[in-house]
Coordinates of C-alpha atoms in Angstrom, one line a residue:
X1392 CA -51.8 52.3 -69.1
X1393 CA -55.2 52.9 -67.5
X1394 CA -57.0 50.0 -69.3
X1395 CA -60.7 49.9 -70.2
X1396 CA -62.7 47.6 -72.4
X1397 CA -62.2 49.4 -75.7
X1398 CA -59.3 51.8 -75.0
X1399 CA -56.4 52.6 -72.7
X1400 CA -55.2 55.9 -71.4
X1401 CA -51.4 56.4 -71.7
X1402 CA -49.1 58.4 -69.5
X1403 CA -45.3 58.4 -69.7
X1404 CA -42.6 59.2 -67.2
X1405 CA -39.3 60.1 -68.8
X1406 CA -36.3 61.9 -67.2
X1407 CA -38.4 62.6 -64.1
X1408 CA -41.2 64.3 -66.0
X1409 CA -44.7 63.0 -66.5
X1410 CA -46.8 63.7 -69.6
X1411 CA -50.0 62.4 -71.2
X1412 CA -49.9 60.4 -74.4
X1413 CA -53.6 60.2 -75.2
X1414 CA -55.7 57.1 -75.8
X1415 CA -55.0 54.0 -77.9
X1416 CA -57.3 51.1 -78.8
X1417 CA -56.9 47.7 -77.1
X1418 CA -57.5 45.6 -80.2
X1419 CA -54.5 43.4 -81.1
X1420 CA -53.7 45.5 -84.2
X1421 CA -53.9 48.7 -82.2
X1422 CA -51.6 47.4 -79.5
X1423 CA -49.0 46.1 -82.0
X1424 CA -49.0 49.4 -83.8
X1425 CA -48.5 51.3 -80.5
X1426 CA -45.8 48.8 -79.3
X1427 CA -43.7 49.6 -82.4
X1428 CA -43.2 53.1 -80.9
X1429 CA -41.7 51.6 -77.7
X1430 CA -38.0 51.0 -76.8
X1431 CA -36.7 47.6 -75.7
X1432 CA -35.8 49.0 -72.3
X1433 CA -39.2 50.5 -71.6
X1434 CA -41.4 49.4 -68.7
X1435 CA -45.2 49.3 -68.7
X1436 CA -47.7 49.3 -65.8
X1437 CA -51.4 48.5 -65.8
X1438 CA -53.9 47.4 -63.3
X1439 CA -55.4 43.9 -63.1
X1440 CA -58.7 43.8 -64.9
X1441 CA -60.6 41.6 -67.3
X1442 CA -58.3 42.0 -70.3
X1443 CA -55.1 42.9 -68.5
X1444 CA -53.6 39.4 -68.8
X1445 CA -54.0 39.3 -72.6
X1446 CA -52.5 42.8 -72.9
X1447 CA -49.6 41.9 -70.7
X1448 CA -49.0 38.7 -72.6
X1449 CA -48.9 40.5 -75.9
X1450 CA -46.6 43.3 -74.7
X1451 CA -44.2 41.4 -72.5
X1452 CA -41.9 40.1 -75.4
X1453 CA -41.5 43.7 -76.7
X1454 CA -40.4 45.6 -73.7
X1455 CA -38.1 45.1 -70.7
X1456 CA -40.8 44.6 -68.0
X1457 CA -44.6 44.6 -67.8
X1458 CA -46.1 45.1 -64.3
X1459 CA -49.7 44.1 -63.6
X1460 CA -50.6 45.9 -60.4
X1461 CA -53.0 44.8 -57.7
X1462 CA -55.8 47.4 -57.6
X1463 CA -56.6 46.7 -54.0
X1464 CA -53.1 47.7 -53.0
X1465 CA -52.9 50.7 -55.3
X1466 CA -54.3 53.0 -52.7
X1467 CA -53.0 56.2 -54.4
X1468 CA -55.6 55.6 -57.1
X1469 CA -58.4 54.2 -55.0
X1470 CA -58.3 57.1 -52.5
X1471 CA -57.6 59.9 -54.9
X1472 CA -59.9 62.9 -54.5
X1473 CA -59.7 63.6 -58.3
X1474 CA -60.1 60.4 -60.2
X1475 CA -60.0 60.4 -64.0
X1476 CA -58.4 58.2 -66.6
X1477 CA -55.5 60.7 -67.0
X1478 CA -54.9 60.9 -63.3
X1479 CA -55.0 57.1 -62.9
X1480 CA -52.5 56.6 -65.8
X1481 CA -50.2 59.3 -64.3
X1482 CA -50.2 57.7 -60.9
X1483 CA -49.5 54.3 -62.3
X1484 CA -46.6 55.7 -64.3
X1485 CA -45.1 57.6 -61.3
X1486 CA -45.4 54.6 -59.0
X1487 CA -43.7 52.4 -61.6
X1488 CA -40.9 54.9 -62.1
X1489 CA -40.4 55.0 -58.3
X1490 CA -40.4 51.2 -58.2
X1491 CA -43.3 51.3 -55.7
X1492 CA -46.0 49.5 -57.6
X1493 CA -47.4 46.3 -56.1
X1494 CA -47.2 43.6 -58.7
X1495 CA -49.5 40.6 -59.2
X1496 CA -48.6 37.2 -60.5
X1497 CA -49.6 36.6 -64.1
X1498 CA -51.0 33.2 -64.7
X1499 CA -49.9 30.9 -67.6
X1500 CA -52.1 29.7 -70.4
X1501 CA -53.1 26.5 -68.7
X1502 CA -54.0 28.2 -65.4
X1503 CA -56.1 30.8 -67.2
X1504 CA -57.9 28.0 -69.1
X1505 CA -58.6 26.2 -65.8
X1506 CA -59.9 29.5 -64.3
X1507 CA -62.3 29.9 -67.2
X1508 CA -63.6 26.4 -66.9
X1509 CA -64.1 26.7 -63.1
X1510 CA -65.9 30.1 -63.6
X1511 CA -68.1 28.6 -66.3
X1512 CA -69.0 25.6 -64.1
X1513 CA -69.9 28.0 -61.2
X1514 CA -72.2 30.0 -63.5
X1515 CA -74.0 26.9 -64.8
X1516 CA -74.5 25.6 -61.3
X1517 CA -75.9 28.9 -60.1
X1518 CA -78.2 29.1 -63.2
X1519 CA -79.5 25.6 -62.5
X1520 CA -80.2 26.5 -58.9
X1521 CA -82.1 29.6 -60.0
X1522 CA -84.2 27.5 -62.4
X1523 CA -85.0 24.9 -59.7
X1524 CA -86.0 27.6 -57.3
X1525 CA -88.4 29.1 -59.8
X1526 CA -90.1 25.7 -60.2
X1527 CA -90.4 25.3 -56.5
X1528 CA -91.9 28.8 -56.3
X1529 CA -94.6 27.9 -58.8
X1530 CA -95.5 24.8 -56.9
X1531 CA -95.5 26.7 -53.6
X1532 CA -97.9 29.4 -54.8
X1533 CA -100.3 26.8 -56.2
X1534 CA -100.4 24.9 -52.9
X1535 CA -98.7 21.8 -54.3
X1536 CA -97.3 19.7 -51.4
X1537 CA -93.6 18.9 -51.1
X1538 CA -92.3 16.2 -53.4
X1539 CA -92.0 12.9 -51.5
X1540 CA -89.0 11.9 -53.5
X1541 CA -85.4 13.0 -52.8
X1542 CA -85.1 14.9 -56.1
X1543 CA -88.0 16.7 -57.7
X1544 CA -86.1 16.9 -61.0
X1545 CA -85.1 13.2 -61.3
X1546 CA -87.1 10.7 -63.3
X1547 CA -89.5 9.7 -60.5
X1548 CA -89.7 13.3 -59.4
X1549 CA -90.8 14.6 -62.8
X1550 CA -93.3 11.7 -63.1
X1551 CA -94.8 12.8 -59.7
X1552 CA -94.8 16.4 -61.0
X1553 CA -96.6 15.6 -64.2
X1554 CA -99.6 14.3 -62.1
X1555 CA -100.2 17.6 -60.3
X1556 CA -103.1 20.0 -61.2
X1557 CA -101.7 23.4 -62.2
X1558 CA -103.2 26.2 -64.3
X1559 CA -102.3 26.1 -68.0
X1560 CA -100.0 29.1 -67.9
X1561 CA -98.2 27.7 -64.9
X1562 CA -97.7 24.4 -66.7
X1563 CA -96.2 26.2 -69.7
X1564 CA -93.8 28.0 -67.3
X1565 CA -92.8 24.8 -65.6
X1566 CA -92.2 23.0 -68.9
X1567 CA -90.1 26.0 -70.2
X1568 CA -88.0 25.9 -66.9
X1569 CA -87.5 22.2 -67.2
X1570 CA -86.3 22.6 -70.8
X1571 CA -83.8 25.2 -69.7
X1572 CA -82.7 23.0 -66.8
X1573 CA -82.0 20.1 -69.2
X1574 CA -80.0 22.4 -71.5
X1575 CA -77.9 23.7 -68.6
X1576 CA -77.5 20.2 -67.4
X1577 CA -76.0 19.1 -70.7
X1578 CA -73.7 22.2 -70.7
X1579 CA -72.6 21.4 -67.2
X1580 CA -71.8 17.8 -68.1
X1581 CA -69.7 19.1 -71.1
X1582 CA -67.7 21.5 -68.8
X1583 CA -67.1 18.8 -66.2
X1584 CA -65.9 16.5 -68.9
X1585 CA -63.4 19.1 -70.0
X1586 CA -62.3 19.6 -66.4
X1587 CA -61.9 15.9 -66.0
X1588 CA -59.8 15.5 -69.2
X1589 CA -57.5 18.3 -68.1
X1590 CA -57.1 16.9 -64.6
X1591 CA -56.7 13.2 -65.5
X1592 CA -52.9 13.2 -65.7
X1593 CA -52.1 16.1 -63.4
X1594 CA -50.1 14.8 -60.4
X1595 CA -51.0 17.9 -58.2
X1596 CA -54.7 17.3 -58.7
X1597 CA -54.2 13.6 -57.9
X1598 CA -52.3 14.5 -54.7
X1599 CA -55.0 16.9 -53.5
X1600 CA -57.7 14.3 -54.1
X1601 CA -56.2 12.1 -51.4
X1602 CA -57.7 14.5 -48.9
X1603 CA -61.2 13.5 -47.6
X1604 CA -63.8 15.8 -49.0
X1605 CA -61.7 17.0 -51.9
X1606 CA -62.9 15.7 -55.3
X1607 CA -61.7 16.7 -58.8
X1608 CA -63.8 19.9 -58.8
X1609 CA -62.4 21.2 -55.6
X1610 CA -58.8 20.2 -56.5
X1611 CA -59.0 21.9 -59.9
X1612 CA -60.6 25.0 -58.4
X1613 CA -57.7 25.3 -55.9
X1614 CA -55.0 24.6 -58.5
X1615 CA -56.6 27.1 -60.9
X1616 CA -56.8 29.8 -58.2
X1617 CA -53.3 29.2 -56.9
X1618 CA -51.4 28.3 -60.0
X1619 CA -47.8 27.9 -58.8
X1620 CA -47.8 26.8 -55.1
X1621 CA -44.1 27.6 -54.8
X1622 CA -44.7 31.3 -55.0
X1623 CA -46.1 31.2 -51.5
X1624 CA -43.2 30.9 -48.9
X1625 CA -45.6 29.7 -46.2
X1626 CA -49.1 28.2 -45.9
X1627 CA -50.2 31.4 -44.1
X1628 CA -49.5 33.4 -47.3
X1629 CA -51.7 31.0 -49.2
X1630 CA -54.5 31.3 -46.6
X1631 CA -54.4 35.0 -46.9
X1632 CA -54.4 34.8 -50.7
X1633 CA -57.6 32.8 -50.6
X1634 CA -59.2 35.1 -48.0
X1635 CA -59.6 32.6 -45.2
X1636 CA -57.6 34.6 -42.7
X1637 CA -59.3 36.8 -40.1
X1638 CA -59.3 40.6 -40.3
X1639 CA -56.9 42.3 -37.8
X1640 CA -57.1 45.8 -36.5
X1641 CA -54.6 47.3 -34.0
X1642 CA -53.4 50.8 -33.2
X1643 CA -51.3 52.2 -30.5
X1644 CA -51.2 50.2 -27.2
X1645 CA -54.6 48.7 -27.7
X1646 CA -54.8 44.9 -28.2
X1647 CA -55.4 43.5 -31.7
X1648 CA -59.0 43.0 -32.7
X1649 CA -59.8 40.0 -34.9
X1650 CA -62.9 39.9 -37.1
X1651 CA -64.4 37.9 -39.8
X1652 CA -62.4 36.4 -42.6
X1653 CA -61.2 38.9 -45.3
X1654 CA -62.8 37.0 -48.3
X1655 CA -60.0 38.3 -50.5
X1656 CA -58.9 36.4 -53.6
X1657 CA -61.0 34.1 -55.8
X1658 CA -64.4 33.3 -54.4
X1659 CA -64.8 30.0 -56.4
X1660 CA -61.8 28.4 -54.7
X1661 CA -62.8 29.6 -51.2
X1662 CA -66.4 28.4 -51.7
X1663 CA -65.2 25.0 -52.9
X1664 CA -62.9 24.7 -49.8
X1665 CA -65.8 25.4 -47.5
X1666 CA -67.9 22.8 -49.3
X1667 CA -65.0 20.3 -49.0
X1668 CA -64.8 21.2 -45.2
X1669 CA -68.5 20.0 -44.9
X1670 CA -67.6 16.7 -46.4
X1671 CA -64.3 16.3 -44.5
X1672 CA -66.2 16.9 -41.3
X1673 CA -68.3 13.8 -41.9
X1674 CA -65.4 11.5 -42.9
X1675 CA -63.5 9.8 -40.1
X1676 CA -60.0 11.1 -39.5
X1677 CA -58.1 14.0 -38.0
X1678 CA -60.0 16.6 -40.0
X1679 CA -63.3 15.4 -38.4
X1680 CA -61.7 15.4 -34.9
X1681 CA -60.4 19.0 -35.6
X1682 CA -63.9 20.1 -36.7
X1683 CA -65.6 18.6 -33.7
X1684 CA -63.2 20.2 -31.3
X1685 CA -63.7 23.7 -32.8
X1686 CA -67.5 23.1 -33.1
X1687 CA -67.8 22.4 -29.4
X1688 CA -66.2 25.7 -28.5
X1689 CA -67.2 28.1 -31.3
X1690 CA -70.1 26.5 -33.2
X1691 CA -70.4 24.8 -36.6
X1692 CA -70.0 27.9 -38.8
X1693 CA -66.6 28.9 -37.3
X1694 CA -65.6 25.2 -37.3
X1695 CA -66.4 24.9 -41.0
X1696 CA -64.4 27.9 -41.9
X1697 CA -61.5 26.8 -39.7
X1698 CA -61.6 23.4 -41.4
X1699 CA -61.5 25.1 -44.8
X1700 CA -58.4 26.9 -43.6
X1701 CA -56.9 23.7 -42.4
X1702 CA -57.5 22.2 -45.8
X1703 CA -55.7 25.1 -47.4
X1704 CA -52.7 24.6 -45.2
X1705 CA -52.8 20.9 -45.9
X1706 CA -52.9 21.5 -49.7
X1707 CA -49.8 23.7 -49.4
X1708 CA -47.8 21.1 -47.5
X1709 CA -48.8 18.2 -49.8
X1710 CA -47.9 20.1 -53.0
X1711 CA -44.7 21.7 -51.8
X1712 CA -43.4 18.5 -50.2
X1713 CA -44.6 16.1 -52.9
X1714 CA -46.5 13.9 -50.4
X1715 CA -49.9 12.3 -50.3
X1716 CA -52.2 12.7 -47.4
X1717 CA -51.0 10.5 -44.6
X1718 CA -54.5 9.5 -43.5
X1719 CA -55.8 8.8 -47.0
X1720 CA -58.3 5.9 -47.5
X1721 CA -57.2 3.7 -50.4
X1722 CA -60.8 2.6 -51.4
X1723 CA -62.0 6.2 -51.3
X1724 CA -59.1 7.3 -53.5
X1725 CA -59.8 4.5 -55.9
X1726 CA -63.4 5.6 -56.1
X1727 CA -62.5 9.2 -56.8
X1728 CA -60.0 8.1 -59.4
X1729 CA -62.5 5.9 -61.2
X1730 CA -65.1 8.6 -61.0
X1731 CA -62.6 11.0 -62.6
X1732 CA -61.9 8.5 -65.4
X1733 CA -65.6 8.0 -66.1
X1734 CA -66.1 11.8 -66.3
X1735 CA -63.3 12.0 -68.8
X1736 CA -65.0 9.5 -71.0
X1737 CA -63.6 6.1 -69.9
X1738 CA -65.7 2.9 -70.5
X1739 CA -67.7 1.6 -67.6
X1740 CA -66.5 -1.7 -66.1
X1741 CA -69.8 -2.8 -64.9
X1742 CA -70.6 -6.3 -66.1
X1743 CA -69.8 -9.9 -65.1
X1744 CA -67.1 -8.8 -62.6
X1745 CA -69.8 -7.3 -60.3
X1746 CA -71.5 -9.6 -58.0
X1747 CA -72.2 -10.6 -54.3
X1748 CA -68.7 -12.0 -53.8
X1749 CA -67.1 -8.8 -55.1
X1750 CA -69.4 -6.6 -53.0
X1751 CA -68.7 -8.6 -49.9
X1752 CA -64.9 -8.2 -50.3
X1753 CA -65.3 -4.5 -51.0
X1754 CA -67.4 -4.2 -47.8
X1755 CA -64.7 -6.0 -45.8
X1756 CA -62.0 -3.7 -47.2
X1757 CA -64.1 -0.6 -46.3
X1758 CA -64.7 -1.9 -42.8
X1759 CA -61.0 -2.5 -42.2
X1760 CA -60.1 0.9 -43.5
X1761 CA -62.8 2.4 -41.3
X1762 CA -61.4 0.7 -38.2
X1763 CA -57.9 1.9 -39.0
X1764 CA -59.0 5.5 -39.6
X1765 CA -61.1 5.6 -36.4
X1766 CA -58.0 4.3 -34.5
X1767 CA -55.9 7.1 -36.1
X1768 CA -58.6 9.6 -35.1
X1769 CA -58.6 8.5 -31.5
X1770 CA -54.8 8.7 -31.4
X1771 CA -54.9 12.2 -32.8
X1772 CA -57.4 13.3 -30.2
X1773 CA -55.2 11.9 -27.4
X1774 CA -52.2 13.7 -28.9
X1775 CA -54.1 17.0 -29.0
X1776 CA -55.3 16.5 -25.4
X1777 CA -51.8 15.7 -24.2
X1778 CA -50.4 18.8 -26.0
X1779 CA -53.0 21.1 -24.4
X1780 CA -52.3 19.5 -21.0
X1781 CA -48.5 20.2 -21.3
X1782 CA -48.9 23.8 -22.8
X1783 CA -49.6 25.6 -19.4
X1784 CA -46.6 23.9 -17.8
X1785 CA -44.3 24.9 -20.7
X1786 CA -45.5 28.5 -20.6
X1787 CA -44.9 28.6 -16.8

């Protein structure tokens, strides 16, 4: 099946001969009608696209096997000199008959739901950023100075903005952008509440949140992109799946040339891991020591991507071995957990329990944890230095 938005081109390989079967609709009733003509031992192949998961889920109980192929690896189609729907369908059928079709993993319903939520949140964040940039552009072209407050769109920032002298048409544009910004803010809060409710009782998300820099959004993005961690036999496979491994080119006797990262896989999860690497680089612990060591030699950009790769490897080990992060900070984990509960709709505990005495004890707890983590970080740096000092002697 060469699947499109409104139809699918069909080709059949039977007894070693390939033939065209025309087009069918991809509406549920059209697919059910076409599936009645299939045999229980038939196999179906289609490329991964927007509606391929829904089609595969509908057809899988009716036939022996449904293969959703990776279009990046189906080079026979991508590099064909003559590329039409009929040719694509024929090549898919012939590759399936030869058992030479690269198959992709089909996510379950919960994983697909999480992917939709993560994608929706990413779109809303980008739209809010675009609206904010338009407001800043209006102020810039009217020579309005930079807002002295941290956030122009907070309460005090908007109060400062209301006192600026702008032309009438520019004011109407600013007010319209602010209304859109408020609407998208409400939508973003609703999506984040849905994400929090889904992640509240998930042990995998809770385990990933023990890593510094990884909050519920990062954890859910990674879990949604990966799905089942056990399908990756090693952490390097997961790194390659998320596109954080470098490109490698080698031919003949020439040495291998390493380039930039491949950026394959889901961009939302990769972007979230890079943002988490920024936060992890500021938190005391082995991750910050690793970041500083790479930054000294290669610069902050390479160090950030390397830390994101380290986070990916760490996620694989924690999930597959059912272990929490060894250098986790209890107070930070409690703060993340409470923030998740509040996002899911829990009642705030602020009231008579808060006070100077409670704040003093919390500060003491954080200071003690900070001292322990800094001690662990120094021990990690000593261990790394000792390993580098011993490595030349071992190679000799």
